[in-house]
Each structure stands twice: as structure tokens, then as C-alpha cells.
CSV table of C-alpha atoms in Angstrom, one decimal:
chain,number,residue,atom,x,y,z
A,10,UNK,CA,64.9,128.2,213.5
A,11,UNK,CA,65.3,125.4,216.6
A,12,UNK,CA,63.8,122.9,214.1
A,13,UNK,CA,66.2,123.4,211.3
A,14,UNK,CA,68.8,123.2,214.0
A,15,UNK,CA,67.4,119.9,215.1
A,16,UNK,CA,67.2,118.5,212.0
A,17,UNK,CA,70.8,120.0,211.3
A,18,UNK,CA,72.1,117.9,214.4
A,19,UNK,CA,70.3,114.8,213.5
A,20,UNK,CA,71.3,114.7,209.8
A,21,UNK,CA,75.3,115.6,211.1
A,22,UNK,CA,75.0,112.6,213.6
A,23,UNK,CA,74.2,110.0,210.5
A,24,UNK,CA,77.0,111.9,209.2
A,25,UNK,CA,79.3,110.5,211.3
A,26,UNK,CA,77.6,107.2,212.0
A,27,UNK,CA,78.5,106.5,208.9
A,28,UNK,CA,82.1,107.5,208.9
A,29,UNK,CA,83.1,106.4,212.0
A,30,UNK,CA,85.9,104.2,212.9
A,31,UNK,CA,84.2,101.6,215.0
A,32,UNK,CA,87.6,99.9,216.4
A,33,UNK,CA,88.4,103.4,217.5
A,34,UNK,CA,85.0,104.2,219.3
A,35,UNK,CA,85.5,100.7,221.4
A,36,UNK,CA,89.2,101.8,221.8
A,37,UNK,CA,87.6,104.5,223.4
A,38,UNK,CA,85.3,103.2,225.9
A,39,UNK,CA,88.3,100.9,227.1
A,40,UNK,CA,90.7,103.3,227.7
A,41,UNK,CA,87.8,105.8,229.5
A,42,UNK,CA,86.0,102.9,231.7
A,43,UNK,CA,88.9,103.2,234.5
A,44,UNK,CA,89.6,106.6,233.8
A,45,UNK,CA,85.7,107.8,234.6
A,46,UNK,CA,84.7,104.9,236.9
A,47,UNK,CA,81.7,104.4,234.3
A,48,UNK,CA,81.2,100.6,232.6
A,49,UNK,CA,81.1,100.3,228.9
A,50,UNK,CA,77.2,100.9,228.4
A,51,UNK,CA,76.6,104.2,230.9
A,52,UNK,CA,79.5,105.6,228.5
A,53,UNK,CA,77.9,104.5,224.9
A,54,UNK,CA,74.8,105.8,225.5
A,55,UNK,CA,76.6,109.0,227.4
A,56,UNK,CA,78.5,109.3,224.0
A,57,UNK,CA,75.2,108.8,221.6
A,58,UNK,CA,73.6,111.4,223.7
A,59,UNK,CA,76.0,114.0,223.6
A,60,UNK,CA,76.5,113.5,219.5
A,61,UNK,CA,72.4,114.1,219.8
A,62,UNK,CA,72.7,117.7,221.8
A,63,UNK,CA,76.0,119.1,221.1
A,64,UNK,CA,77.4,117.4,217.8
A,65,UNK,CA,80.4,115.9,219.7
A,66,UNK,CA,82.3,112.9,218.4
A,67,UNK,CA,84.2,110.3,220.4
A,68,UNK,CA,87.5,112.2,220.0
A,69,UNK,CA,85.2,115.0,221.2
A,70,UNK,CA,84.0,113.3,224.6
A,71,UNK,CA,87.4,111.9,225.1
A,72,UNK,CA,89.7,114.9,225.1
A,73,UNK,CA,87.1,117.3,226.7
A,74,UNK,CA,86.3,114.7,229.0
A,75,UNK,CA,83.0,115.0,228.6
A,76,UNK,CA,81.6,112.6,231.0
A,77,UNK,CA,82.6,114.1,234.1
A,78,UNK,CA,81.0,117.7,232.5
A,79,UNK,CA,77.5,118.6,233.6
A,80,UNK,CA,75.2,120.3,230.8
A,81,UNK,CA,75.8,123.9,231.6
A,82,UNK,CA,80.0,122.8,231.1
A,83,UNK,CA,79.3,120.5,227.9
A,84,UNK,CA,77.1,123.7,226.3
A,85,UNK,CA,80.8,125.1,226.6
A,86,UNK,CA,82.8,123.1,224.2
A,87,UNK,CA,83.0,123.3,220.6
A,88,UNK,CA,82.6,119.7,219.2
A,89,UNK,CA,83.5,118.5,215.9
A,90,UNK,CA,79.8,119.9,214.2
A,91,UNK,CA,80.0,123.4,215.9
A,92,UNK,CA,83.5,123.3,214.8
A,93,UNK,CA,82.3,122.4,211.5
A,94,UNK,CA,79.7,124.7,210.8
A,95,UNK,CA,82.4,127.7,212.3
A,96,UNK,CA,84.6,127.4,209.4
A,97,UNK,CA,81.3,126.3,206.8
A,98,UNK,CA,80.4,130.3,208.0
A,99,UNK,CA,83.8,132.2,208.3
A,100,UNK,CA,85.5,130.6,205.5
A,101,UNK,CA,85.2,130.7,201.7
A,102,UNK,CA,86.5,127.6,200.1
A,103,UNK,CA,87.2,128.9,197.2
A,104,UNK,CA,89.7,130.3,199.7
A,105,UNK,CA,91.2,127.8,201.1
A,106,UNK,CA,93.8,126.9,199.0
A,107,UNK,CA,96.4,129.6,199.9
A,108,UNK,CA,96.5,127.9,203.2
A,109,UNK,CA,96.0,124.8,201.9
A,110,UNK,CA,99.3,124.8,199.8
A,111,UNK,CA,102.4,125.7,201.7
A,112,UNK,CA,104.2,126.7,198.7
A,113,UNK,CA,101.0,129.0,198.2
A,114,UNK,CA,101.4,130.3,201.7
A,115,UNK,CA,104.8,131.1,201.5
A,116,UNK,CA,104.8,133.3,198.4
A,117,UNK,CA,101.6,135.1,200.0
A,118,UNK,CA,103.1,136.0,203.4
A,119,UNK,CA,107.0,136.4,202.1
A,120,UNK,CA,107.3,138.6,204.3
A,121,UNK,CA,107.2,136.9,207.5
A,122,UNK,CA,108.3,133.4,206.8
A,123,UNK,CA,112.2,134.3,207.6
A,124,UNK,CA,113.9,131.3,206.5
A,125,UNK,CA,114.9,129.9,202.4
A,126,UNK,CA,112.7,128.1,200.4
A,127,UNK,CA,111.7,126.0,197.3
A,128,UNK,CA,109.0,124.0,195.8
A,129,UNK,CA,110.3,120.6,194.7
A,130,UNK,CA,108.0,119.1,191.8
A,131,UNK,CA,108.1,117.3,188.8
A,132,UNK,CA,109.6,120.4,186.5
A,133,UNK,CA,112.5,121.3,189.6
A,134,UNK,CA,116.1,119.7,188.3
A,135,UNK,CA,118.9,118.6,190.1
A,136,UNK,CA,120.9,122.4,189.0
A,137,UNK,CA,117.9,124.0,191.6
A,138,UNK,CA,118.1,121.7,194.0
A,139,UNK,CA,121.6,121.9,194.4
A,140,UNK,CA,122.3,125.3,194.5
A,141,UNK,CA,119.6,125.8,197.3
A,142,UNK,CA,121.1,122.9,199.3
A,143,UNK,CA,124.3,124.4,198.5
A,144,UNK,CA,123.7,126.9,201.2
A,145,UNK,CA,122.6,124.8,204.0
A,146,UNK,CA,123.8,121.6,205.9
A,147,UNK,CA,120.3,120.9,207.1
A,148,UNK,CA,117.2,121.3,205.6
A,149,UNK,CA,113.4,120.3,206.9
A,150,UNK,CA,110.9,118.8,203.7
A,151,UNK,CA,107.6,119.1,204.1
A,152,UNK,CA,104.3,117.4,201.6
A,153,UNK,CA,102.7,120.9,199.9
A,154,UNK,CA,99.6,120.0,201.4
A,155,UNK,CA,99.1,118.3,205.1
A,156,UNK,CA,98.2,118.6,208.2
A,157,UNK,CA,99.9,117.3,211.9
A,158,UNK,CA,103.3,117.4,211.6
A,159,UNK,CA,103.0,114.5,208.6
A,160,UNK,CA,105.4,113.7,206.2
A,161,UNK,CA,107.5,115.9,207.4
A,162,UNK,CA,111.6,114.9,206.8
A,163,UNK,CA,114.7,116.5,208.2
A,164,UNK,CA,117.9,116.2,206.2
A,165,UNK,CA,121.5,117.1,206.5
A,166,UNK,CA,124.4,117.7,203.7
A,167,UNK,CA,125.1,113.6,204.1
A,168,UNK,CA,121.9,112.7,202.5
A,169,UNK,CA,122.2,114.6,199.2
A,170,UNK,CA,126.5,115.5,198.9
A,171,UNK,CA,127.2,112.7,196.7
A,172,UNK,CA,124.3,112.7,194.7
A,173,UNK,CA,122.1,115.3,194.4
A,174,UNK,CA,120.3,113.8,191.5
A,175,UNK,CA,119.2,110.9,194.1
A,176,UNK,CA,118.0,112.8,196.5
A,177,UNK,CA,115.9,115.0,193.9
A,178,UNK,CA,114.6,111.7,193.4
A,179,UNK,CA,113.9,110.3,196.7
A,180,UNK,CA,111.7,113.9,197.7
A,181,UNK,CA,109.9,112.8,194.1
A,182,UNK,CA,108.5,109.7,195.3
A,183,UNK,CA,106.7,111.0,197.7
A,184,UNK,CA,105.2,113.7,196.0
A,185,UNK,CA,105.2,117.5,195.5
A,186,UNK,CA,106.9,119.2,198.6
A,187,UNK,CA,108.9,122.1,200.0
A,188,UNK,CA,112.4,122.0,201.4
A,189,UNK,CA,113.4,125.3,203.8
A,190,UNK,CA,116.2,125.4,205.7
A,191,UNK,CA,116.1,124.6,209.4
A,192,UNK,CA,114.7,127.5,211.2
A,193,UNK,CA,116.7,128.4,214.9
A,194,UNK,CA,114.0,129.1,217.2
A,195,UNK,CA,114.1,131.5,220.5
A,196,UNK,CA,117.1,130.2,222.9
A,197,UNK,CA,114.5,129.9,225.8
A,198,UNK,CA,112.2,128.2,223.4
A,199,UNK,CA,115.4,125.8,222.5
A,200,UNK,CA,116.0,125.6,225.8
A,201,UNK,CA,112.2,124.4,226.5
A,202,UNK,CA,112.5,121.5,223.8
A,203,UNK,CA,115.4,121.5,221.6
A,204,UNK,CA,114.3,118.7,219.2
A,205,UNK,CA,111.6,120.5,218.0
A,206,UNK,CA,110.7,124.6,216.9
A,207,UNK,CA,108.0,124.4,219.1
A,208,UNK,CA,105.2,126.8,218.0
A,209,UNK,CA,102.3,129.3,219.2
A,210,UNK,CA,99.3,128.8,217.5
A,211,UNK,CA,97.3,131.4,218.0
A,212,UNK,CA,93.7,131.8,216.0
A,213,UNK,CA,92.5,134.6,214.3
A,214,UNK,CA,88.4,135.3,214.2
A,215,UNK,CA,87.7,138.3,212.0
A,216,UNK,CA,83.8,138.5,213.7
A,217,UNK,CA,80.3,140.5,213.6
A,218,UNK,CA,81.0,141.2,217.1
A,219,UNK,CA,84.5,142.0,217.5
A,220,UNK,CA,88.0,140.6,215.4
A,221,UNK,CA,91.5,139.3,217.0
A,222,UNK,CA,92.6,136.9,218.9
A,223,UNK,CA,90.3,134.3,220.0
A,224,UNK,CA,92.9,132.0,221.7
A,225,UNK,CA,96.5,131.2,221.2
A,226,UNK,CA,98.4,127.7,222.7
A,227,UNK,CA,102.0,126.9,222.6
A,228,UNK,CA,102.6,124.0,220.9
A,229,UNK,CA,105.3,122.1,223.0
A,230,UNK,CA,107.8,118.5,221.4
A,231,UNK,CA,108.5,115.7,223.3
A,232,UNK,CA,111.8,114.2,221.4
A,233,UNK,CA,110.2,114.5,217.4
A,234,UNK,CA,111.1,116.8,215.2
A,235,UNK,CA,107.6,118.5,215.0
A,236,UNK,CA,105.7,120.0,218.4
A,237,UNK,CA,102.2,118.5,217.0
A,238,UNK,CA,100.0,116.8,219.4
A,239,UNK,CA,99.4,114.4,216.6
A,240,UNK,CA,102.6,112.7,216.6
A,241,UNK,CA,103.3,113.1,220.4
A,242,UNK,CA,103.9,116.7,221.4
A,243,UNK,CA,101.6,118.8,223.9
A,244,UNK,CA,100.3,121.8,224.2
A,245,UNK,CA,99.6,125.1,227.0
A,246,UNK,CA,97.4,127.6,227.2
A,247,UNK,CA,98.6,130.9,226.9
A,248,UNK,CA,97.7,134.2,228.5
A,249,UNK,CA,96.9,136.6,225.6
A,250,UNK,CA,97.9,139.5,227.7
A,251,UNK,CA,101.5,138.3,228.7
A,252,UNK,CA,102.1,135.5,226.5
A,253,UNK,CA,102.6,134.0,229.5
A,254,UNK,CA,101.6,129.8,230.0
A,255,UNK,CA,98.5,129.3,232.3
A,256,UNK,CA,98.2,125.7,232.4
A,257,UNK,CA,100.4,122.8,232.8
A,258,UNK,CA,100.7,120.8,228.9
A,259,UNK,CA,98.8,118.6,228.5
A,260,UNK,CA,98.6,115.8,225.4
A,261,UNK,CA,96.2,113.9,223.5
A,262,UNK,CA,96.2,110.6,225.5
A,263,UNK,CA,95.4,113.0,228.4
A,264,UNK,CA,99.0,113.0,230.2
A,265,UNK,CA,100.1,116.5,232.0
A,266,UNK,CA,102.9,117.9,232.6
A,267,UNK,CA,104.0,120.2,234.9
A,268,UNK,CA,107.6,120.4,233.9
A,269,UNK,CA,108.9,119.2,230.3
A,270,UNK,CA,109.8,115.5,230.2
A,271,UNK,CA,113.0,115.8,228.8
A,272,UNK,CA,114.3,119.1,229.5
A,273,UNK,CA,112.5,119.4,232.8
A,274,UNK,CA,111.7,122.7,232.1
A,275,UNK,CA,109.0,124.9,234.0
A,276,UNK,CA,105.9,124.5,231.1
A,277,UNK,CA,103.2,127.0,233.7
A,278,UNK,CA,104.8,130.5,233.8
A,279,UNK,CA,106.8,130.1,231.0
A,280,UNK,CA,106.6,133.7,229.0
A,281,UNK,CA,106.7,133.4,225.1
A,282,UNK,CA,109.4,135.9,223.9
A,283,UNK,CA,108.6,138.9,221.4
A,284,UNK,CA,104.6,138.2,222.5
A,285,UNK,CA,103.2,141.2,221.4
A,286,UNK,CA,104.7,140.9,218.5
A,287,UNK,CA,102.7,137.3,217.8
A,288,UNK,CA,99.7,139.4,218.0
A,289,UNK,CA,100.3,142.0,216.0
A,290,UNK,CA,101.7,139.6,212.8
A,291,UNK,CA,98.8,137.4,213.4
A,292,UNK,CA,96.3,140.2,213.6
A,293,UNK,CA,97.9,142.0,210.3
A,294,UNK,CA,97.8,139.2,208.3
A,295,UNK,CA,94.6,138.1,208.7
A,296,UNK,CA,93.5,140.5,206.9
A,297,UNK,CA,95.1,140.2,204.2
A,298,UNK,CA,92.9,137.3,203.0
A,299,UNK,CA,89.8,138.9,204.4
A,300,UNK,CA,87.5,135.6,203.0
A,301,UNK,CA,89.0,133.7,205.1
A,302,UNK,CA,87.9,135.0,208.3
A,303,UNK,CA,88.7,132.0,211.0
A,304,UNK,CA,92.8,131.1,210.6
A,305,UNK,CA,94.6,129.6,213.0
A,306,UNK,CA,98.7,130.6,212.5
A,307,UNK,CA,101.5,128.6,213.5
A,308,UNK,CA,103.9,131.0,214.8
A,309,UNK,CA,107.7,130.4,215.2
A,310,UNK,CA,109.9,132.8,217.4
A,311,UNK,CA,113.6,133.3,216.3
A,312,UNK,CA,115.9,135.5,219.0
A,313,UNK,CA,114.8,138.4,216.4
A,314,UNK,CA,111.3,137.8,215.9
A,315,UNK,CA,107.9,136.0,215.1
A,316,UNK,CA,107.5,134.0,211.6
A,317,UNK,CA,105.2,131.6,209.7
A,318,UNK,CA,105.3,128.3,210.2
A,319,UNK,CA,101.5,128.2,208.5
A,320,UNK,CA,98.1,129.2,208.2
A,321,UNK,CA,95.3,126.8,208.7
A,322,UNK,CA,91.7,127.6,206.8
A,323,UNK,CA,90.1,124.4,208.8
A,324,UNK,CA,91.3,125.0,212.8
A,325,UNK,CA,92.0,121.5,214.8
A,326,UNK,CA,89.1,122.6,217.5
A,327,UNK,CA,90.9,119.7,219.5
A,328,UNK,CA,93.9,121.0,221.0
A,329,UNK,CA,91.2,124.2,222.9
A,330,UNK,CA,89.6,121.5,224.2
A,331,UNK,CA,92.4,120.1,226.4
A,332,UNK,CA,90.5,119.1,229.6
A,333,UNK,CA,93.6,120.0,231.5
A,334,UNK,CA,93.3,123.6,230.3
A,335,UNK,CA,89.8,124.4,231.6
A,336,UNK,CA,89.9,122.7,234.9
A,337,UNK,CA,86.6,124.5,235.9
A,338,UNK,CA,85.3,122.3,233.4
A,339,UNK,CA,84.0,125.5,231.1
A,340,UNK,CA,85.1,125.3,227.1
A,341,UNK,CA,86.3,127.9,225.1
A,342,UNK,CA,82.9,128.0,223.4
A,343,UNK,CA,82.3,131.1,225.2
A,344,UNK,CA,85.3,133.1,224.4
A,345,UNK,CA,84.0,132.6,220.4
A,346,UNK,CA,80.3,133.9,221.2
A,347,UNK,CA,82.3,137.0,222.0
A,348,UNK,CA,83.2,137.4,218.3
A,349,UNK,CA,80.0,135.4,217.0
A,350,UNK,CA,77.0,134.5,217.5
A,351,UNK,CA,76.6,130.4,217.4
A,352,UNK,CA,73.2,128.9,218.0
């Protein structure tokens, strides 16, 4: 078994080497040099060592600050290679489409979407779109597939009121999409950051040992219309029992925030409204498609209840690994091992 594991790691390393963006890796080394206090040769060799032993990519190495970690700590980090193995084992690819296609997801979990929406494709008529738009002053448009907040746009009535057919053509230029009414988040979350709907990423795992929520983070916008960390947002770790933020906010660049830089609201200690309902919503939904055993749910919280924004068939391992969320250097892999065995 250990020989197979070693071969698997070597194959993964060569696969990653073939796909590596060496310009970005060089930039990562440049950024880490002053941050780590190490020279680039040491960092490069250590990065290769972590790739061999832990299937870590250069992004894993930077986000988890693996250059500061000892062997015991490094063994608790979920790297890209480990994440790939978990998803491959837990999620049947034949069912990914339910989560990857936003229209399919909204249809499957329609009871918990909490907003009006419509799919727009080449068959959509201007009359159908006009009827939908007549009920809303503002809408959010999302690509039918995609992640990280890429391609999401906000529009208001002045964009379509004079010429709905032209607006429909504008949507067609970017491919199939869904159009949604704007969700009004809970006043407490609105006060934290009003530019985006600040969602909770709640990951459920139907494990062999245990089933339930394995981790949760609140994603907080930072001036953009989306809260995704790939678009400049930040995240803070959530206590699963109380719904209270345990940590500072942190973004993908490694910056940390005690208070929101725009609203100046305190981040650590903030409590997510309707927390028990958030947990119950995700735990119930995790059983709807049992072939998908590891799902990261993006949950928005309104004044009345939590609702789904989307579900992720291939949860990002980046946000749960931010070094600022694990000041003792012990990563999230230990929490996954309460649910499943990870060789």
C-alpha cells in the first residue's frame, strides 16, 4: 500500500510539474523571500520537498505558510493533491452537473433558493426576459457554470428599460446564464459589508466514520459585488457550535483584518444570524444526492432564514488553509480524519 502511495505522489508531482505556471511560481518565490526570511534557493528546494512529501503546490505552500511549519504541522495541511483524492473518492462525477450548472442547482434545491430567477439561453425570448425584469429594479447575472465569482455582473433597470432585446443580446454575448433578483441579506451582515452578499461556506461530509459539517467560514466582501477570496474578499473561521467568528479576517494575499477595512466593523466575535438553521439546512441538503458526499454549500442569510447561493462539487481547499486561521500551525486535515480515513 505504501509503495502505491509513493508512486501516486510521484505521478502527481510530475503531473503538476507539467501544468505549473512557472511565471507565477517565480512570483511566489519573490513574494515569500522577505516574508519568510529565507533565500529563494532554500524556498524552491523546500517547495519541491513539500510537493514530494505532501502533494503541495506552490499556492498551498504560500497560503498555509508551510515554510514556517515543522513536519508534524505540515502533515495536517490539506494540499491540492490530498484534496483531489478526497473529492475523487467522495463525489461521483456523474452527479457533478447538478452542482456545476447553476440552473440545475436552483431547480434541485428550489425550496431553499429564496429569490426569483430565470435561466437565459439561446431559446429565451425578449418577451420572457421582459416579464421577469418588470418585477425587479436590479438583477444579478451569473454564468451558468463557473466559480470564484468570475463573470458575475450587477445590472439595474436603466440597463434594459429602453431596449430589452438589446439587453438580451448583451447577455447572449457571454453565453448561457441565470438572472436573479437581488438578495437582501440580514441587517447584521449588511452592516459588516454592504457591497456584497456575505455568504457562509459550510462543508458537509458524509463520511464512513461520521456525517455532518466538517468546517465553516464566513466569506466577507471588500468593496466588490462578490465576496469570493479570488476577487479580493476575505474569510474568517466559524465556530460550528455557536456560529461566532473565531479568527481575524484573512485574504488570499495573506493580509489579516481585525476590523473590516471599509465599514470598520469588528470581525472576530461576530455571530452569524440563524446559525442553527444554517447548519440544519446544509445537513438536510447533503442527503438529497447521496452520491455527492463532500459538498461545500454557499449560504446567504436573510432577515428570515438562510438560503442557498450555490453548492460546490469540488470544494476549494485554499480558504480552509489560510495560515491566519490556524495560528498553532495545525491544519484542517485532522478535522477531516474524524469523518474519513485519509492514507
